[in-house]
């Protein structure tokens, strides 16, 4: 699900039929529906909440390889255009909405889409290492690109600059050396807090679970990165393994990191007293640097902090769970939702 910046609408994608439904948050009802030409896992919305850009890696394009960004009118819910970008999977939109960055599977380039008075112009910038996402400077002149590296079939995870005034990549990162401060241990997902970037991923090969008492034999890693100096400030923070694609910062400096296809520890039924339970959720305290792995099984498919409360809503294993950020445990009051839960979003607060 994706909520528009003005919080008037929520877009809900169903992979059962590739249908995208627009929900009126005020009316709590569907306002429009459209069928996409394939699966998507990345949707971004313009700052004025009028246009959505949807990455569809398998979309048919006449005379070109499959893959396109579909342009959606949020007033009508209809597709109004298409930007051909082969195998495009992830998107990032600048603060002004004038530049869209697109990232494709198994490519070491970033597609820079510029919006002007005519058709969108696409420029492919090489020199990256399996880029998956980006964050923009306040003036939108620089993008900080997250390279997934080895975990995504490349070589080295890192944070690399992209000059959007000249469409040129920063220095290639290559193999990590003591002087190459932009390299990180793994990075398939990241979240920005001011100038501090938190990156999570599973190295190849995966790391041991050093410092944790667990039956799991492999773990992922969390890295803290400073954008001002373009350097790592804290590394080797052990979290669950798997492919990390959910991360959010809640109250009290609690960073929730979710993955799927992780190493799970599932106790027998009935579970013996003290049996370990381990799934794909990690909680990192950015103030004390402690890591908590909650005793819950399943993939994490949704994380949503509540801005005015000290709780974080998490969807794990198809269940909605509400965590108290003071204790890093489930709060007493929970909400039972019928069926399998996939995602959770705050539409007002």
PDB file of C-alpha atoms in Angstrom, residues 67-318:
ATOM      1  CA  UNK A  67       9.855  -3.201 -18.354  1.00  0.00           C
ATOM      2  CA  UNK A  68       8.257   0.206 -17.927  1.00  0.00           C
ATOM      3  CA  UNK A  69       7.197   2.886 -15.480  1.00  0.00           C
ATOM      4  CA  UNK A  70       3.449   3.332 -15.768  1.00  0.00           C
ATOM      5  CA  UNK A  71       2.136   6.878 -15.185  1.00  0.00           C
ATOM      6  CA  UNK A  72      -1.124   6.992 -13.258  1.00  0.00           C
ATOM      7  CA  UNK A  73      -3.551   9.914 -12.985  1.00  0.00           C
ATOM      8  CA  UNK A  74      -4.763   9.905  -9.365  1.00  0.00           C
ATOM      9  CA  UNK A  75      -7.879  11.948 -10.186  1.00  0.00           C
ATOM     10  CA  UNK A  76      -9.221   9.330 -12.575  1.00  0.00           C
ATOM     11  CA  UNK A  77      -7.212   6.272 -11.599  1.00  0.00           C
ATOM     12  CA  UNK A  78      -6.275   5.694 -15.249  1.00  0.00           C
ATOM     13  CA  UNK A  79      -2.882   5.059 -16.845  1.00  0.00           C
ATOM     14  CA  UNK A  80      -1.906   8.098 -18.932  1.00  0.00           C
ATOM     15  CA  UNK A  81       1.564   7.168 -20.128  1.00  0.00           C
ATOM     16  CA  UNK A  82       4.485   4.788 -20.058  1.00  0.00           C
ATOM     17  CA  UNK A  83       8.254   5.262 -19.703  1.00  0.00           C
ATOM     18  CA  UNK A  84      10.195   2.334 -21.150  1.00  0.00           C
ATOM     19  CA  UNK A  85      12.936   1.159 -18.751  1.00  0.00           C
ATOM     20  CA  UNK A  86      13.917  -2.509 -19.095  1.00  0.00           C
ATOM     21  CA  UNK A  87      13.317  -4.691 -16.007  1.00  0.00           C
ATOM     22  CA  UNK A  88      12.640  -1.642 -13.792  1.00  0.00           C
ATOM     23  CA  UNK A  89      11.845  -2.717 -10.230  1.00  0.00           C
ATOM     24  CA  UNK A  90      12.512   0.149  -7.783  1.00  0.00           C
ATOM     25  CA  UNK A  91      11.825   3.901  -7.956  1.00  0.00           C
ATOM     26  CA  UNK A  92      12.883   7.045  -6.070  1.00  0.00           C
ATOM     27  CA  UNK A  93      11.374  10.499  -6.621  1.00  0.00           C
ATOM     28  CA  UNK A  94      13.035  13.823  -5.794  1.00  0.00           C
ATOM     29  CA  UNK A  95      11.511  16.367  -3.415  1.00  0.00           C
ATOM     30  CA  UNK A  96      10.338  18.616  -6.271  1.00  0.00           C
ATOM     31  CA  UNK A  97       8.972  15.750  -8.341  1.00  0.00           C
ATOM     32  CA  UNK A  98      11.027  16.818 -11.371  1.00  0.00           C
ATOM     33  CA  UNK A  99      13.384  13.839 -11.344  1.00  0.00           C
ATOM     34  CA  UNK A 100      12.612  10.169 -11.013  1.00  0.00           C
ATOM     35  CA  UNK A 101      15.325   7.548 -10.498  1.00  0.00           C
ATOM     36  CA  UNK A 102      14.640   4.013 -11.668  1.00  0.00           C
ATOM     37  CA  UNK A 103      16.596   0.882 -10.760  1.00  0.00           C
ATOM     38  CA  UNK A 104      16.467  -2.332 -12.771  1.00  0.00           C
ATOM     39  CA  UNK A 105      17.261  -5.944 -11.969  1.00  0.00           C
ATOM     40  CA  UNK A 106      20.821  -7.122 -12.665  1.00  0.00           C
ATOM     41  CA  UNK A 107      22.001  -3.742 -13.967  1.00  0.00           C
ATOM     42  CA  UNK A 108      24.779  -1.434 -12.786  1.00  0.00           C
ATOM     43  CA  UNK A 109      23.115   1.728 -14.053  1.00  0.00           C
ATOM     44  CA  UNK A 110      20.555   4.224 -12.810  1.00  0.00           C
ATOM     45  CA  UNK A 111      17.857   5.561 -15.145  1.00  0.00           C
ATOM     46  CA  UNK A 112      17.372   9.298 -14.529  1.00  0.00           C
ATOM     47  CA  UNK A 113      13.940  10.450 -15.739  1.00  0.00           C
ATOM     48  CA  UNK A 114      13.574  14.230 -16.132  1.00  0.00           C
ATOM     49  CA  UNK A 115      10.155  15.842 -16.413  1.00  0.00           C
ATOM     50  CA  UNK A 116       9.840  19.055 -18.401  1.00  0.00           C
ATOM     51  CA  UNK A 117       7.358  20.548 -20.834  1.00  0.00           C
ATOM     52  CA  UNK A 118       7.606  17.656 -23.294  1.00  0.00           C
ATOM     53  CA  UNK A 119       7.870  13.895 -22.944  1.00  0.00           C
ATOM     54  CA  UNK A 120       9.963  12.576 -20.055  1.00  0.00           C
ATOM     55  CA  UNK A 121      13.667  12.320 -20.940  1.00  0.00           C
ATOM     56  CA  UNK A 122      15.540   9.211 -19.807  1.00  0.00           C
ATOM     57  CA  UNK A 123      19.310   9.138 -19.254  1.00  0.00           C
ATOM     58  CA  UNK A 124      21.092   5.968 -18.150  1.00  0.00           C
ATOM     59  CA  UNK A 125      24.064   6.594 -15.847  1.00  0.00           C
ATOM     60  CA  UNK A 126      26.562   3.743 -15.458  1.00  0.00           C
ATOM     61  CA  UNK A 127      29.149   3.108 -12.784  1.00  0.00           C
ATOM     62  CA  UNK A 128      27.051   1.664  -9.949  1.00  0.00           C
ATOM     63  CA  UNK A 129      26.867  -1.823  -8.417  1.00  0.00           C
ATOM     64  CA  UNK A 130      23.333  -3.244  -8.472  1.00  0.00           C
ATOM     65  CA  UNK A 131      21.660  -0.026  -7.206  1.00  0.00           C
ATOM     66  CA  UNK A 132      18.309  -0.513  -5.458  1.00  0.00           C
ATOM     67  CA  UNK A 133      17.290   2.847  -3.952  1.00  0.00           C
ATOM     68  CA  UNK A 134      18.355   6.467  -3.446  1.00  0.00           C
ATOM     69  CA  UNK A 135      17.889   9.509  -1.224  1.00  0.00           C
ATOM     70  CA  UNK A 136      17.996  13.124  -2.420  1.00  0.00           C
ATOM     71  CA  UNK A 137      19.773  16.185  -1.066  1.00  0.00           C
ATOM     72  CA  UNK A 138      17.546  19.086  -0.021  1.00  0.00           C
ATOM     73  CA  UNK A 139      18.088  20.883  -3.341  1.00  0.00           C
ATOM     74  CA  UNK A 140      17.667  17.682  -5.405  1.00  0.00           C
ATOM     75  CA  UNK A 141      21.064  18.256  -7.026  1.00  0.00           C
ATOM     76  CA  UNK A 142      22.605  15.109  -5.539  1.00  0.00           C
ATOM     77  CA  UNK A 143      21.261  11.613  -5.031  1.00  0.00           C
ATOM     78  CA  UNK A 144      22.807   9.180  -2.585  1.00  0.00           C
ATOM     79  CA  UNK A 145      22.467   5.807  -4.272  1.00  0.00           C
ATOM     80  CA  UNK A 146      22.408   2.572  -2.279  1.00  0.00           C
ATOM     81  CA  UNK A 147      24.329  -0.175  -4.077  1.00  0.00           C
ATOM     82  CA  UNK A 148      23.171  -3.668  -3.083  1.00  0.00           C
ATOM     83  CA  UNK A 149      26.355  -5.274  -4.424  1.00  0.00           C
ATOM     84  CA  UNK A 150      26.972  -8.991  -3.898  1.00  0.00           C
ATOM     85  CA  UNK A 151      23.583  -9.753  -2.330  1.00  0.00           C
ATOM     86  CA  UNK A 152      21.911  -8.672  -5.589  1.00  0.00           C
ATOM     87  CA  UNK A 153      24.413 -10.379  -7.880  1.00  0.00           C
ATOM     88  CA  UNK A 154      26.990  -7.596  -7.983  1.00  0.00           C
ATOM     89  CA  UNK A 155      30.316  -7.074  -6.230  1.00  0.00           C
ATOM     90  CA  UNK A 156      30.331  -4.559  -3.379  1.00  0.00           C
ATOM     91  CA  UNK A 157      27.610  -2.828  -1.380  1.00  0.00           C
ATOM     92  CA  UNK A 158      28.153   0.890  -0.884  1.00  0.00           C
ATOM     93  CA  UNK A 159      26.664   4.367  -0.826  1.00  0.00           C
ATOM     94  CA  UNK A 160      27.548   6.295  -3.975  1.00  0.00           C
ATOM     95  CA  UNK A 161      26.714   9.821  -5.087  1.00  0.00           C
ATOM     96  CA  UNK A 162      24.956  10.746  -8.313  1.00  0.00           C
ATOM     97  CA  UNK A 163      25.358  14.331  -9.531  1.00  0.00           C
ATOM     98  CA  UNK A 164      21.961  15.182 -10.990  1.00  0.00           C
ATOM     99  CA  UNK A 165      23.189  18.436 -12.506  1.00  0.00           C
ATOM    100  CA  UNK A 166      25.550  16.552 -14.835  1.00  0.00           C
ATOM    101  CA  UNK A 167      24.130  13.009 -14.574  1.00  0.00           C
ATOM    102  CA  UNK A 168      27.470  11.556 -13.517  1.00  0.00           C
ATOM    103  CA  UNK A 169      28.206   8.905 -10.912  1.00  0.00           C
ATOM    104  CA  UNK A 170      30.617   9.450  -8.061  1.00  0.00           C
ATOM    105  CA  UNK A 171      33.892   7.496  -7.966  1.00  0.00           C
ATOM    106  CA  UNK A 172      33.415   3.751  -8.387  1.00  0.00           C
ATOM    107  CA  UNK A 173      33.703   1.918  -5.100  1.00  0.00           C
ATOM    108  CA  UNK A 174      35.077  -1.468  -6.138  1.00  0.00           C
ATOM    109  CA  UNK A 175      36.826  -3.524  -3.464  1.00  0.00           C
ATOM    110  CA  UNK A 176      36.750  -2.119   0.075  1.00  0.00           C
ATOM    111  CA  UNK A 177      40.032  -0.762   1.369  1.00  0.00           C
ATOM    112  CA  UNK A 178      40.821   1.155   4.575  1.00  0.00           C
ATOM    113  CA  UNK A 179      40.573   4.432   2.660  1.00  0.00           C
ATOM    114  CA  UNK A 180      37.346   3.562   0.862  1.00  0.00           C
ATOM    115  CA  UNK A 181      34.888   4.755   3.498  1.00  0.00           C
ATOM    116  CA  UNK A 182      31.722   4.507   1.385  1.00  0.00           C
ATOM    117  CA  UNK A 183      31.728   0.714   1.300  1.00  0.00           C
ATOM    118  CA  UNK A 184      29.263  -1.087   3.564  1.00  0.00           C
ATOM    119  CA  UNK A 185      28.919  -4.751   4.495  1.00  0.00           C
ATOM    120  CA  UNK A 186      25.473  -5.280   2.955  1.00  0.00           C
ATOM    121  CA  UNK A 187      22.617  -3.068   1.808  1.00  0.00           C
ATOM    122  CA  UNK A 188      19.311  -4.154   0.299  1.00  0.00           C
ATOM    123  CA  UNK A 189      17.253  -1.549   2.173  1.00  0.00           C
ATOM    124  CA  UNK A 190      17.924   1.764   3.915  1.00  0.00           C
ATOM    125  CA  UNK A 191      16.172   4.537   5.796  1.00  0.00           C
ATOM    126  CA  UNK A 192      17.337   8.132   6.302  1.00  0.00           C
ATOM    127  CA  UNK A 193      17.109  10.064   9.571  1.00  0.00           C
ATOM    128  CA  UNK A 194      18.493  13.572   9.057  1.00  0.00           C
ATOM    129  CA  UNK A 195      21.982  12.928   7.698  1.00  0.00           C
ATOM    130  CA  UNK A 196      22.212   9.449   9.226  1.00  0.00           C
ATOM    131  CA  UNK A 197      21.542   6.542   6.905  1.00  0.00           C
ATOM    132  CA  UNK A 198      20.758   3.093   8.275  1.00  0.00           C
ATOM    133  CA  UNK A 199      21.416   0.214   5.872  1.00  0.00           C
ATOM    134  CA  UNK A 200      20.538  -3.447   6.276  1.00  0.00           C
ATOM    135  CA  UNK A 201      21.342  -6.535   4.264  1.00  0.00           C
ATOM    136  CA  UNK A 202      22.762 -10.040   4.324  1.00  0.00           C
ATOM    137  CA  UNK A 203      26.398 -10.345   3.223  1.00  0.00           C
ATOM    138  CA  UNK A 204      27.509 -12.995   0.755  1.00  0.00           C
ATOM    139  CA  UNK A 205      28.428 -15.305   2.388  1.00  0.00           C
ATOM    140  CA  UNK A 206      26.146 -14.534   5.329  1.00  0.00           C
ATOM    141  CA  UNK A 207      27.670 -13.480   8.632  1.00  0.00           C
ATOM    142  CA  UNK A 208      27.727 -15.620  11.783  1.00  0.00           C
ATOM    143  CA  UNK A 209      25.375 -14.569  14.573  1.00  0.00           C
ATOM    144  CA  UNK A 210      28.201 -13.335  16.783  1.00  0.00           C
ATOM    145  CA  UNK A 211      27.002 -12.053  20.144  1.00  0.00           C
ATOM    146  CA  UNK A 212      23.528 -13.574  19.884  1.00  0.00           C
ATOM    147  CA  UNK A 213      22.327 -16.734  21.626  1.00  0.00           C
ATOM    148  CA  UNK A 214      20.475 -18.486  18.818  1.00  0.00           C
ATOM    149  CA  UNK A 215      20.260 -21.731  16.906  1.00  0.00           C
ATOM    150  CA  UNK A 216      20.509 -19.727  13.675  1.00  0.00           C
ATOM    151  CA  UNK A 217      23.877 -20.147  11.981  1.00  0.00           C
ATOM    152  CA  UNK A 218      23.714 -17.129   9.681  1.00  0.00           C
ATOM    153  CA  UNK A 219      22.755 -13.506  10.229  1.00  0.00           C
ATOM    154  CA  UNK A 220      22.462 -10.189   8.434  1.00  0.00           C
ATOM    155  CA  UNK A 221      24.162  -6.914   9.269  1.00  0.00           C
ATOM    156  CA  UNK A 222      23.073  -3.348   9.960  1.00  0.00           C
ATOM    157  CA  UNK A 223      25.318  -0.371   9.183  1.00  0.00           C
ATOM    158  CA  UNK A 224      25.101   3.258  10.304  1.00  0.00           C
ATOM    159  CA  UNK A 225      26.351   5.723   7.676  1.00  0.00           C
ATOM    160  CA  UNK A 226      26.906   9.491   7.768  1.00  0.00           C
ATOM    161  CA  UNK A 227      25.960  11.291   4.543  1.00  0.00           C
ATOM    162  CA  UNK A 228      27.886  14.452   5.461  1.00  0.00           C
ATOM    163  CA  UNK A 229      31.239  12.674   5.520  1.00  0.00           C
ATOM    164  CA  UNK A 230      30.143   9.789   3.262  1.00  0.00           C
ATOM    165  CA  UNK A 231      31.544   7.303   5.739  1.00  0.00           C
ATOM    166  CA  UNK A 232      30.513   4.430   7.988  1.00  0.00           C
ATOM    167  CA  UNK A 233      30.110   5.389  11.657  1.00  0.00           C
ATOM    168  CA  UNK A 234      29.043   1.990  13.027  1.00  0.00           C
ATOM    169  CA  UNK A 235      29.121  -1.435  11.405  1.00  0.00           C
ATOM    170  CA  UNK A 236      28.795  -5.173  12.084  1.00  0.00           C
ATOM    171  CA  UNK A 237      25.480  -4.806  13.939  1.00  0.00           C
ATOM    172  CA  UNK A 238      24.088  -8.347  13.885  1.00  0.00           C
ATOM    173  CA  UNK A 239      20.421  -8.773  12.863  1.00  0.00           C
ATOM    174  CA  UNK A 240      18.388 -11.576  11.299  1.00  0.00           C
ATOM    175  CA  UNK A 241      19.332 -12.741   7.815  1.00  0.00           C
ATOM    176  CA  UNK A 242      17.081 -13.007   4.749  1.00  0.00           C
ATOM    177  CA  UNK A 243      16.360 -10.358   2.140  1.00  0.00           C
ATOM    178  CA  UNK A 244      15.661  -7.099   3.957  1.00  0.00           C
ATOM    179  CA  UNK A 245      13.129  -4.805   2.287  1.00  0.00           C
ATOM    180  CA  UNK A 246      11.249  -3.175   5.179  1.00  0.00           C
ATOM    181  CA  UNK A 247      12.687  -0.628   7.618  1.00  0.00           C
ATOM    182  CA  UNK A 248      11.245   2.209   9.693  1.00  0.00           C
ATOM    183  CA  UNK A 249      12.294   4.338  12.666  1.00  0.00           C
ATOM    184  CA  UNK A 250       9.813   4.497  15.527  1.00  0.00           C
ATOM    185  CA  UNK A 251       9.643   6.412  18.795  1.00  0.00           C
ATOM    186  CA  UNK A 252      12.481   6.227  21.353  1.00  0.00           C
ATOM    187  CA  UNK A 253      15.004   5.704  18.560  1.00  0.00           C
ATOM    188  CA  UNK A 254      13.809   2.161  17.857  1.00  0.00           C
ATOM    189  CA  UNK A 255      14.690   1.028  14.331  1.00  0.00           C
ATOM    190  CA  UNK A 256      12.515  -1.823  13.056  1.00  0.00           C
ATOM    191  CA  UNK A 257      14.100  -3.934  10.296  1.00  0.00           C
ATOM    192  CA  UNK A 258      12.126  -6.596   8.425  1.00  0.00           C
ATOM    193  CA  UNK A 259      13.132  -9.294   5.967  1.00  0.00           C
ATOM    194  CA  UNK A 260      11.705 -12.291   4.160  1.00  0.00           C
ATOM    195  CA  UNK A 261      13.137 -15.771   3.573  1.00  0.00           C
ATOM    196  CA  UNK A 262      15.219 -15.551   6.743  1.00  0.00           C
ATOM    197  CA  UNK A 263      16.509 -18.377   8.942  1.00  0.00           C
ATOM    198  CA  UNK A 264      13.581 -19.107  11.250  1.00  0.00           C
ATOM    199  CA  UNK A 265      13.648 -21.010  14.527  1.00  0.00           C
ATOM    200  CA  UNK A 266      10.238 -22.629  14.961  1.00  0.00           C
ATOM    201  CA  UNK A 267       9.671 -24.521  18.213  1.00  0.00           C
ATOM    202  CA  UNK A 268       7.778 -27.819  18.368  1.00  0.00           C
ATOM    203  CA  UNK A 269       4.132 -27.880  19.410  1.00  0.00           C
ATOM    204  CA  UNK A 270       3.583 -27.649  22.277  1.00  0.00           C
ATOM    205  CA  UNK A 271       6.753 -25.587  22.742  1.00  0.00           C
ATOM    206  CA  UNK A 272       8.952 -26.562  25.680  1.00  0.00           C
ATOM    207  CA  UNK A 273       9.589 -23.879  28.280  1.00  0.00           C
ATOM    208  CA  UNK A 274      12.307 -21.471  27.164  1.00  0.00           C
ATOM    209  CA  UNK A 275      12.279 -22.684  23.549  1.00  0.00           C
ATOM    210  CA  UNK A 276      13.704 -20.195  21.065  1.00  0.00           C
ATOM    211  CA  UNK A 277      11.337 -18.531  18.595  1.00  0.00           C
ATOM    212  CA  UNK A 278      12.950 -16.467  15.843  1.00  0.00           C
ATOM    213  CA  UNK A 279      11.627 -14.876  12.670  1.00  0.00           C
ATOM    214  CA  UNK A 280      12.539 -12.071  10.281  1.00  0.00           C
ATOM    215  CA  UNK A 281      12.134  -9.003  12.528  1.00  0.00           C
ATOM    216  CA  UNK A 282      14.992  -7.145  14.239  1.00  0.00           C
ATOM    217  CA  UNK A 283      14.744  -4.061  16.480  1.00  0.00           C
ATOM    218  CA  UNK A 284      17.827  -1.860  16.868  1.00  0.00           C
ATOM    219  CA  UNK A 285      18.014   0.746  19.602  1.00  0.00           C
ATOM    220  CA  UNK A 286      19.813   3.707  18.006  1.00  0.00           C
ATOM    221  CA  UNK A 287      20.493   5.166  21.473  1.00  0.00           C
ATOM    222  CA  UNK A 288      21.862   2.140  23.358  1.00  0.00           C
ATOM    223  CA  UNK A 289      22.940   0.133  20.253  1.00  0.00           C
ATOM    224  CA  UNK A 290      21.166  -2.987  21.550  1.00  0.00           C
ATOM    225  CA  UNK A 291      19.468  -5.451  19.183  1.00  0.00           C
ATOM    226  CA  UNK A 292      16.277  -7.341  20.033  1.00  0.00           C
ATOM    227  CA  UNK A 293      14.955 -10.257  17.960  1.00  0.00           C
ATOM    228  CA  UNK A 294      11.285 -10.617  18.995  1.00  0.00           C
ATOM    229  CA  UNK A 295       9.993 -14.184  19.521  1.00  0.00           C
ATOM    230  CA  UNK A 296       7.738 -14.246  16.460  1.00  0.00           C
ATOM    231  CA  UNK A 297       7.895 -16.312  13.275  1.00  0.00           C
ATOM    232  CA  UNK A 298       7.297 -15.276   9.689  1.00  0.00           C
ATOM    233  CA  UNK A 299       8.273 -12.847   6.947  1.00  0.00           C
ATOM    234  CA  UNK A 300       7.872  -9.139   7.681  1.00  0.00           C
ATOM    235  CA  UNK A 301       5.736  -7.471   5.006  1.00  0.00           C
ATOM    236  CA  UNK A 302       4.733  -4.213   6.700  1.00  0.00           C
ATOM    237  CA  UNK A 303       6.133  -1.773   9.272  1.00  0.00           C
ATOM    238  CA  UNK A 304       4.414   1.481  10.268  1.00  0.00           C
ATOM    239  CA  UNK A 305       5.388   3.724  13.202  1.00  0.00           C
ATOM    240  CA  UNK A 306       2.610   5.863  14.674  1.00  0.00           C
ATOM    241  CA  UNK A 307       3.907   9.436  14.793  1.00  0.00           C
ATOM    242  CA  UNK A 308       2.076  10.560  17.920  1.00  0.00           C
ATOM    243  CA  UNK A 309       2.432   7.342  19.926  1.00  0.00           C
ATOM    244  CA  UNK A 310       5.188   5.087  21.246  1.00  0.00           C
ATOM    245  CA  UNK A 311       4.074   2.095  19.204  1.00  0.00           C
ATOM    246  CA  UNK A 312       4.978   0.520  15.876  1.00  0.00           C
ATOM    247  CA  UNK A 313       2.563  -1.583  13.822  1.00  0.00           C
ATOM    248  CA  UNK A 314       4.233  -4.620  12.239  1.00  0.00           C
ATOM    249  CA  UNK A 315       2.872  -7.233   9.851  1.00  0.00           C
ATOM    250  CA  UNK A 316       4.713 -10.510  10.339  1.00  0.00           C
ATOM    251  CA  UNK A 317       3.660 -13.962   9.254  1.00  0.00           C
ATOM    252  CA  UNK A 318       0.322 -12.623   8.049  1.00  0.00           C
TER     253      UNK A 318
END
